[in-house]
CSV table of C-alpha atoms and ligand atoms in Angstrom, one decimal:
chain,number,residue,atom,x,y,z
A,1,UNK,CA,18.5,-27.9,-108.1
A,2,UNK,CA,15.2,-26.6,-107.3
A,3,UNK,CA,12.6,-29.5,-107.8
A,4,UNK,CA,12.8,-32.1,-104.8
A,5,UNK,CA,10.7,-35.3,-104.7
A,6,UNK,CA,10.0,-36.1,-101.0
A,7,UNK,CA,8.9,-39.7,-100.0
A,8,UNK,CA,7.8,-40.2,-96.5
A,9,UNK,CA,6.0,-37.6,-94.9
A,10,UNK,CA,5.9,-38.8,-91.1
A,11,UNK,CA,6.7,-37.3,-87.7
A,12,UNK,CA,10.1,-36.2,-89.3
A,13,UNK,CA,9.5,-36.0,-93.0
A,14,UNK,CA,6.5,-33.5,-92.9
A,15,UNK,CA,8.3,-30.8,-91.0
A,16,UNK,CA,11.5,-31.3,-93.2
A,17,UNK,CA,9.6,-31.0,-96.4
A,18,UNK,CA,7.9,-27.9,-95.2
A,19,UNK,CA,11.1,-26.0,-94.5
A,20,UNK,CA,12.2,-26.9,-98.0
A,21,UNK,CA,9.0,-25.1,-99.4
A,22,UNK,CA,9.6,-22.1,-97.1
A,23,UNK,CA,13.2,-22.0,-98.4
A,24,UNK,CA,11.9,-21.9,-101.9
A,25,UNK,CA,12.2,-25.3,-103.2
A,26,UNK,CA,9.3,-26.9,-105.4
A,27,UNK,CA,8.5,-29.9,-103.4
A,28,UNK,CA,6.6,-32.8,-104.7
A,29,UNK,CA,5.5,-35.8,-102.1
A,30,UNK,CA,4.5,-39.3,-101.9
A,31,UNK,CA,3.6,-41.2,-99.0
A,32,UNK,CA,1.7,-44.4,-98.9
A,33,UNK,CA,-0.2,-43.3,-95.9
A,34,UNK,CA,-2.4,-40.7,-97.3
A,35,UNK,CA,-3.3,-38.9,-93.9
A,36,UNK,CA,0.4,-38.2,-93.6
A,37,UNK,CA,0.2,-35.8,-96.7
A,38,UNK,CA,-2.2,-33.1,-95.1
A,39,UNK,CA,0.3,-30.7,-93.6
A,40,UNK,CA,2.5,-30.6,-96.5
A,41,UNK,CA,-0.4,-30.5,-98.8
A,42,UNK,CA,-1.8,-27.3,-96.9
A,43,UNK,CA,1.8,-25.7,-97.3
A,44,UNK,CA,2.0,-25.8,-101.1
A,45,UNK,CA,3.5,-29.1,-101.8
A,46,UNK,CA,2.2,-31.1,-104.7
A,47,UNK,CA,1.0,-34.7,-103.9
A,48,UNK,CA,1.5,-37.5,-106.0
A,49,UNK,CA,-0.3,-40.5,-105.8
A,50,UNK,CA,2.7,-42.9,-106.7
A,51,UNK,CA,6.4,-43.3,-106.5
A,52,UNK,CA,6.5,-43.1,-110.3
A,53,UNK,CA,4.4,-39.9,-110.5
A,54,UNK,CA,6.4,-38.0,-107.4
A,55,UNK,CA,9.9,-38.3,-109.1
A,56,UNK,CA,8.8,-36.8,-112.4
A,57,UNK,CA,10.9,-33.6,-113.2
A,58,UNK,CA,12.5,-33.9,-109.9
A,59,UNK,CA,16.8,-33.2,-109.7
A,60,UNK,CA,16.6,-34.5,-106.1
A,61,UNK,CA,15.0,-37.0,-104.2
A,62,UNK,CA,14.8,-37.2,-100.4
A,63,UNK,CA,13.5,-40.2,-98.5
A,64,UNK,CA,12.7,-40.2,-94.7
A,65,UNK,CA,11.2,-44.0,-94.3
A,66,UNK,CA,11.3,-46.2,-91.1
A,67,UNK,CA,13.7,-49.2,-91.8
A,68,UNK,CA,15.9,-50.4,-94.3
A,69,UNK,CA,13.3,-52.7,-95.8
A,70,UNK,CA,11.3,-49.6,-96.9
A,71,UNK,CA,14.5,-48.1,-98.1
A,72,UNK,CA,15.3,-50.9,-100.2
A,73,UNK,CA,11.5,-51.3,-101.5
A,74,UNK,CA,11.5,-47.5,-102.5
A,75,UNK,CA,14.9,-47.1,-104.5
A,76,UNK,CA,15.0,-50.6,-105.6
A,77,UNK,CA,11.6,-51.9,-106.2
A,78,UNK,CA,9.3,-53.8,-104.0
A,79,UNK,CA,9.5,-57.2,-105.8
A,80,UNK,CA,5.8,-56.9,-106.7
A,81,UNK,CA,6.1,-55.1,-109.9
A,82,UNK,CA,6.5,-51.6,-108.7
A,83,UNK,CA,9.7,-49.9,-109.8
A,84,UNK,CA,12.3,-48.2,-107.6
A,85,UNK,CA,13.4,-44.8,-107.6
A,86,UNK,CA,16.7,-45.6,-109.3
A,87,UNK,CA,15.0,-46.9,-112.4
A,88,UNK,CA,12.8,-44.3,-112.6
A,89,UNK,CA,14.7,-41.3,-112.4
A,90,UNK,CA,17.1,-39.4,-114.9
A,91,UNK,CA,21.0,-40.1,-114.7
A,92,UNK,CA,22.5,-37.5,-112.4
A,93,UNK,CA,19.8,-37.2,-109.9
A,94,UNK,CA,20.7,-36.7,-106.5
A,95,UNK,CA,19.2,-39.3,-104.0
A,96,UNK,CA,19.7,-38.3,-100.1
A,97,UNK,CA,18.3,-41.1,-97.6
A,98,UNK,CA,17.6,-39.6,-94.4
A,99,UNK,CA,16.3,-42.6,-92.7
A,100,UNK,CA,18.0,-44.4,-90.2
A,101,UNK,CA,18.8,-48.0,-91.6
A,102,UNK,CA,21.7,-50.5,-91.4
A,103,UNK,CA,25.0,-49.3,-93.3
A,104,UNK,CA,25.1,-52.5,-95.5
A,105,UNK,CA,21.7,-51.6,-97.0
A,106,UNK,CA,22.9,-47.8,-97.6
A,107,UNK,CA,25.9,-49.2,-99.2
A,108,UNK,CA,23.9,-51.4,-101.5
A,109,UNK,CA,21.5,-48.9,-102.8
A,110,UNK,CA,24.6,-46.6,-103.2
A,111,UNK,CA,26.0,-49.1,-105.7
A,112,UNK,CA,23.1,-49.7,-107.6
A,113,UNK,CA,22.7,-46.0,-108.1
A,114,UNK,CA,26.3,-45.6,-109.0
A,115,UNK,CA,25.9,-48.1,-111.7
A,116,UNK,CA,22.8,-45.9,-113.1
A,117,UNK,CA,25.0,-42.9,-113.1
A,118,UNK,CA,23.2,-41.3,-110.2
A,119,UNK,CA,24.4,-39.4,-106.7
A,120,UNK,CA,23.8,-40.9,-103.6
A,121,UNK,CA,24.3,-40.1,-100.0
A,122,UNK,CA,23.2,-41.6,-96.8
A,123,UNK,CA,22.1,-38.7,-94.8
A,124,UNK,CA,20.3,-39.7,-91.2
A,125,UNK,CA,19.5,-36.7,-88.9
A,126,UNK,CA,19.7,-36.0,-85.4
A,127,UNK,CA,17.6,-33.2,-83.4
A,128,UNK,CA,14.1,-34.9,-83.2
A,129,UNK,CA,10.9,-33.5,-84.4
A,130,UNK,CA,11.5,-30.3,-82.6
A,131,UNK,CA,14.9,-29.7,-84.5
A,132,UNK,CA,12.9,-30.8,-88.0
A,133,UNK,CA,10.2,-28.3,-87.1
A,134,UNK,CA,12.8,-25.5,-86.4
A,135,UNK,CA,15.0,-26.4,-89.4
A,136,UNK,CA,18.2,-26.9,-86.8
A,137,UNK,CA,18.9,-30.9,-87.5
A,138,UNK,CA,22.2,-32.1,-87.8
A,139,UNK,CA,23.0,-34.2,-90.7
A,140,UNK,CA,25.1,-36.7,-90.5
A,141,UNK,CA,26.6,-37.6,-94.5
A,142,UNK,CA,27.9,-40.6,-95.8
A,143,UNK,CA,29.3,-40.3,-99.5
A,144,UNK,CA,31.6,-39.1,-102.3
A,145,UNK,CA,32.8,-35.5,-102.2
A,146,UNK,CA,31.1,-34.4,-105.0
A,147,UNK,CA,27.6,-35.8,-103.9
A,148,UNK,CA,28.0,-34.3,-100.5
A,149,UNK,CA,28.6,-30.8,-102.1
A,150,UNK,CA,25.5,-31.2,-103.9
A,151,UNK,CA,23.5,-32.2,-101.0
A,152,UNK,CA,24.6,-29.4,-98.8
A,153,UNK,CA,22.1,-26.5,-100.0
A,154,UNK,CA,19.3,-28.9,-99.6
A,155,UNK,CA,20.3,-30.4,-96.4
A,156,UNK,CA,21.1,-26.6,-95.4
A,157,UNK,CA,17.3,-25.7,-95.6
A,158,UNK,CA,16.3,-28.2,-93.1
A,159,UNK,CA,19.2,-28.4,-90.7
A,160,UNK,CA,22.1,-26.3,-89.0
A,161,UNK,CA,25.0,-28.7,-88.8
A,162,UNK,CA,25.7,-30.9,-91.7
A,163,UNK,CA,28.8,-33.4,-91.0
A,164,UNK,CA,30.5,-35.4,-93.8
A,165,UNK,CA,31.2,-38.7,-91.8
A,166,UNK,CA,33.0,-40.5,-94.7
A,167,UNK,CA,32.2,-42.7,-97.5
A,168,UNK,CA,28.9,-44.4,-98.0
A,169,UNK,CA,27.4,-45.8,-94.9
A,170,UNK,CA,29.6,-43.7,-92.4
A,171,UNK,CA,26.4,-41.3,-91.9
A,172,UNK,CA,24.6,-44.3,-90.7
A,173,UNK,CA,27.2,-45.5,-88.5
A,174,UNK,CA,27.8,-41.9,-86.9
A,175,UNK,CA,23.8,-41.9,-86.3
A,176,UNK,CA,23.8,-45.5,-84.8
A,177,UNK,CA,26.6,-44.5,-82.2
A,178,UNK,CA,24.7,-41.4,-81.5
A,179,UNK,CA,21.3,-43.2,-81.0
A,180,UNK,CA,22.8,-46.1,-78.7
A,181,UNK,CA,24.1,-43.3,-76.7
A,182,UNK,CA,20.5,-41.7,-76.6
A,183,UNK,CA,19.0,-45.1,-75.8
A,184,UNK,CA,21.3,-45.3,-72.6
A,185,UNK,CA,21.0,-41.7,-71.6
A,186,UNK,CA,17.1,-41.6,-71.9
A,187,UNK,CA,16.9,-44.9,-69.8
A,188,UNK,CA,19.5,-43.2,-67.3
A,189,UNK,CA,17.4,-40.5,-66.9
A,190,UNK,CA,14.1,-42.1,-66.5
A,191,UNK,CA,15.7,-44.1,-63.7
A,192,UNK,CA,17.3,-41.3,-61.8
A,193,UNK,CA,13.9,-39.2,-62.0
A,194,UNK,CA,12.0,-42.1,-60.8
A,195,UNK,CA,14.5,-42.7,-57.9
A,196,UNK,CA,14.2,-39.3,-56.8
A,197,UNK,CA,10.4,-39.3,-56.9
A,198,UNK,CA,10.1,-42.5,-55.1
A,199,UNK,CA,12.5,-41.0,-52.4
A,200,UNK,CA,10.5,-37.5,-51.9
A,201,UNK,CA,12.0,-35.3,-54.6
A,202,UNK,CA,9.9,-33.0,-56.9
A,203,UNK,CA,10.5,-34.0,-60.5
A,204,UNK,CA,10.7,-30.5,-61.5
A,205,UNK,CA,13.3,-29.4,-58.8
A,206,UNK,CA,15.3,-32.6,-59.5
A,207,UNK,CA,15.6,-32.2,-62.9
A,208,UNK,CA,17.0,-28.2,-62.3
A,209,UNK,CA,19.3,-29.6,-60.1
A,210,UNK,CA,20.7,-32.4,-62.6
A,211,UNK,CA,20.6,-29.6,-65.3
A,212,UNK,CA,23.1,-27.6,-63.7
A,213,UNK,CA,25.1,-30.6,-62.4
A,214,UNK,CA,27.3,-33.3,-63.5
A,215,UNK,CA,24.4,-35.6,-64.8
A,216,UNK,CA,23.2,-33.3,-67.4
A,217,UNK,CA,22.2,-34.6,-71.0
A,218,UNK,CA,20.1,-33.9,-73.8
A,219,UNK,CA,17.3,-36.1,-72.7
A,220,UNK,CA,17.0,-34.4,-69.5
A,221,UNK,CA,17.6,-30.8,-70.7
A,222,UNK,CA,15.5,-30.9,-73.9
A,223,UNK,CA,13.1,-33.9,-73.8
A,224,UNK,CA,12.4,-34.6,-70.2
A,225,UNK,CA,10.5,-38.1,-69.7
A,226,UNK,CA,8.3,-37.2,-66.7
A,227,UNK,CA,5.1,-36.0,-67.3
A,228,UNK,CA,4.5,-32.1,-66.6
A,229,UNK,CA,8.4,-31.2,-66.1
A,230,UNK,CA,8.3,-29.3,-69.6
A,231,UNK,CA,6.1,-28.0,-72.0
A,232,UNK,CA,6.1,-29.1,-75.6
A,233,UNK,CA,7.5,-32.3,-75.6
A,234,UNK,CA,6.1,-35.9,-75.9
A,235,UNK,CA,5.8,-36.7,-71.9
A,236,UNK,CA,3.6,-33.7,-71.4
A,237,UNK,CA,1.6,-35.0,-74.4
A,238,UNK,CA,0.4,-38.5,-73.5
A,239,UNK,CA,4.0,-39.5,-75.3
A,240,UNK,CA,2.1,-38.9,-78.6
A,241,UNK,CA,4.2,-37.9,-81.7
A,242,UNK,CA,7.9,-37.5,-81.3
A,243,UNK,CA,10.2,-40.7,-81.9
A,244,UNK,CA,8.3,-43.9,-81.6
A,245,UNK,CA,9.6,-46.6,-79.1
A,246,UNK,CA,9.6,-49.2,-82.0
A,247,UNK,CA,12.4,-47.0,-83.8
A,248,UNK,CA,14.7,-46.6,-80.8
A,249,UNK,CA,14.5,-50.5,-80.3
A,250,UNK,CA,15.6,-50.7,-84.5
A,251,UNK,CA,18.2,-48.3,-83.7
A,252,UNK,CA,19.5,-50.1,-80.6
A,253,UNK,CA,19.3,-53.4,-82.8
A,254,UNK,CA,21.2,-51.5,-85.5
A,255,UNK,CA,24.0,-51.0,-83.0
A,256,UNK,CA,24.1,-54.6,-81.8
A,257,UNK,CA,24.4,-55.7,-85.5
A,258,UNK,CA,27.4,-53.4,-85.7
A,259,UNK,CA,28.9,-54.8,-82.6
A,260,UNK,CA,28.5,-58.1,-83.6
A,261,UNK,CA,30.2,-57.4,-86.8
A,262,UNK,CA,33.1,-55.5,-85.2
A,263,UNK,CA,33.2,-57.8,-82.1
A,264,UNK,CA,32.8,-54.6,-80.2
A,265,UNK,CA,31.5,-54.8,-76.5
A,266,UNK,CA,28.6,-52.7,-75.8
A,267,UNK,CA,26.9,-53.9,-72.4
A,268,UNK,CA,25.4,-50.6,-71.9
A,269,UNK,CA,23.5,-50.6,-75.5
A,270,UNK,CA,22.8,-54.1,-75.0
A,271,UNK,CA,21.0,-53.4,-71.8
A,272,UNK,CA,19.0,-50.4,-73.4
A,273,UNK,CA,18.0,-52.7,-76.2
A,274,UNK,CA,16.6,-55.2,-73.8
A,275,UNK,CA,14.7,-52.5,-71.9
A,276,UNK,CA,13.3,-51.0,-75.2
A,277,UNK,CA,12.5,-54.6,-76.2
A,278,UNK,CA,10.3,-55.3,-73.3
A,279,UNK,CA,8.8,-51.9,-73.2
A,280,UNK,CA,7.6,-52.4,-76.6
A,281,UNK,CA,6.4,-56.1,-75.8
A,282,UNK,CA,4.0,-54.4,-73.3
A,283,UNK,CA,2.2,-52.5,-76.0
A,284,UNK,CA,4.3,-49.3,-76.1
A,285,UNK,CA,5.8,-49.4,-79.7
A,286,UNK,CA,3.9,-46.4,-81.2
A,287,UNK,CA,4.4,-44.3,-77.9
A,288,UNK,CA,7.4,-41.7,-78.1
A,289,UNK,CA,10.6,-43.4,-76.4
A,290,UNK,CA,10.7,-41.2,-73.5
A,291,UNK,CA,7.4,-43.2,-72.3
A,292,UNK,CA,10.1,-45.6,-71.0
A,293,UNK,CA,9.9,-43.7,-67.9
A,294,UNK,CA,6.3,-45.5,-67.5
A,295,UNK,CA,8.5,-48.7,-67.1
A,296,UNK,CA,10.0,-47.6,-64.0
A,297,UNK,CA,6.9,-46.0,-62.7
A,298,UNK,CA,5.1,-49.2,-62.9
A,299,UNK,CA,7.9,-51.7,-61.7
B,1,LIG,P1,7.1,-42.0,-89.2
B,1,LIG,O1,7.0,-43.6,-88.8
B,1,LIG,O2,6.4,-41.2,-88.5
B,1,LIG,O3,7.4,-42.0,-90.9
B,1,LIG,C1,7.7,-42.6,-91.6
B,1,LIG,C2,6.7,-42.3,-92.8
B,1,LIG,O4,7.2,-43.2,-94.1
B,1,LIG,C3,5.3,-42.9,-92.8
B,1,LIG,O5,4.5,-41.7,-93.0
B,1,LIG,C4,5.0,-44.2,-93.8
B,1,LIG,O6,3.6,-44.0,-93.9
B,1,LIG,C5,5.9,-43.8,-94.9
B,1,LIG,N1,6.4,-45.1,-95.6
B,1,LIG,C6,6.9,-46.0,-95.2
B,1,LIG,N2,7.0,-46.9,-96.1
B,1,LIG,C7,6.7,-46.3,-97.4
B,1,LIG,C8,7.0,-46.5,-98.9
B,1,LIG,N3,7.2,-47.6,-99.0
B,1,LIG,N4,6.4,-45.4,-99.7
B,1,LIG,C9,5.9,-44.1,-99.2
B,1,LIG,N5,5.8,-44.0,-98.0
B,1,LIG,C10,6.1,-44.9,-96.9
B,1,LIG,O7,8.6,-42.1,-88.8
B,1,LIG,P2,9.7,-40.7,-88.4
B,1,LIG,O8,9.6,-40.5,-86.9
B,1,LIG,O9,9.3,-39.6,-89.4
B,1,LIG,O10,11.1,-41.4,-88.7
B,1,LIG,C11,11.5,-41.9,-90.1
B,1,LIG,C12,13.0,-42.1,-90.0
B,1,LIG,O11,14.0,-40.9,-89.2
B,1,LIG,C13,13.5,-43.5,-89.0
B,1,LIG,O12,14.5,-44.1,-89.8
B,1,LIG,C14,13.7,-42.8,-87.8
B,1,LIG,O13,14.6,-43.7,-87.0
B,1,LIG,C15,14.7,-41.8,-88.2
B,1,LIG,N6,14.4,-40.6,-87.4
B,1,LIG,C16,13.2,-40.2,-86.5
B,1,LIG,C17,13.4,-39.2,-85.6
B,1,LIG,C18,12.2,-38.8,-84.8
B,1,LIG,O14,12.6,-37.9,-83.7
B,1,LIG,N7,11.1,-39.2,-85.2
B,1,LIG,C19,14.5,-38.5,-85.2
B,1,LIG,C20,15.7,-39.1,-85.8
B,1,LIG,C21,15.8,-39.7,-86.8
């Protein structure tokens, strides 16, 4: 498989597509927002004007879209006369959805794909924009063995760890569990740093202490939410770029949906979800999710 069509060139999709180019794949791209295509165009991707054009000649389609409704539109058609990928591509084409969405949509799209003799995997990622840029993403894949094997060399050009979580939808479920924990850890990290600052501690000193102590976690170590503690993270760049708060709310809401389905108890995840809902209602949807720190600073 050498020609990849990439749909959704946002904060994550752009650096992922650039790594495919670096690995020698021919990459064709489409995003409904033309501005999003600038970076990949400069790096040598061929830019298509429509979804119909981008899939021509591609033996693999990758999507990196915000939510389930965008994934349904792109694969199944938008209900406004535009055909979806499943109708547009040749049999045996490999479809890889890297977006984080509900497992039910992943299963529905996979069923339609199978009926059209296509291979589909749900393959959400972890590692953030930094991981996408460095090609060190973790892929959490759901799908049949054969499709997983086909996807492996392509995912390997964009990531370091590739897990086969189980059947279709299991990739999404693994990712939802991870992000439920991430939301809780980010909220807890913001809370602890703010408590320290308000009681006379320097946030850099406090961060160094916790990094060598039992409260150590990813949000603190690699994504410190307090401005000025760490370079090259969204908190030191006005919370621009990164992983938008509205996407974290979406993921925590997916956790709540799954818990409702399985009748599981998720008090911590529910609380984190409510914190992000409140934070977003205050106009912070487009800011990186570490901006929750400002919620604590402003209380
Ligand atoms: P983003 O909003 O920056 O990018 C999404 C892109 O999809 C946009 O450029 C948008 O124009 C495009 N798009 C939407 N609908 C489209 C359509 N119908 N046709 C073509 N293009 C369309 O989002 P992102 O941060 O890149 O996240 C993408 C997915 O990855 C989300 O599901 C998110 O939860 C997940 N994710 C993000 C991060 C992160 O750190 N940003 C990390 C892991 C997973």
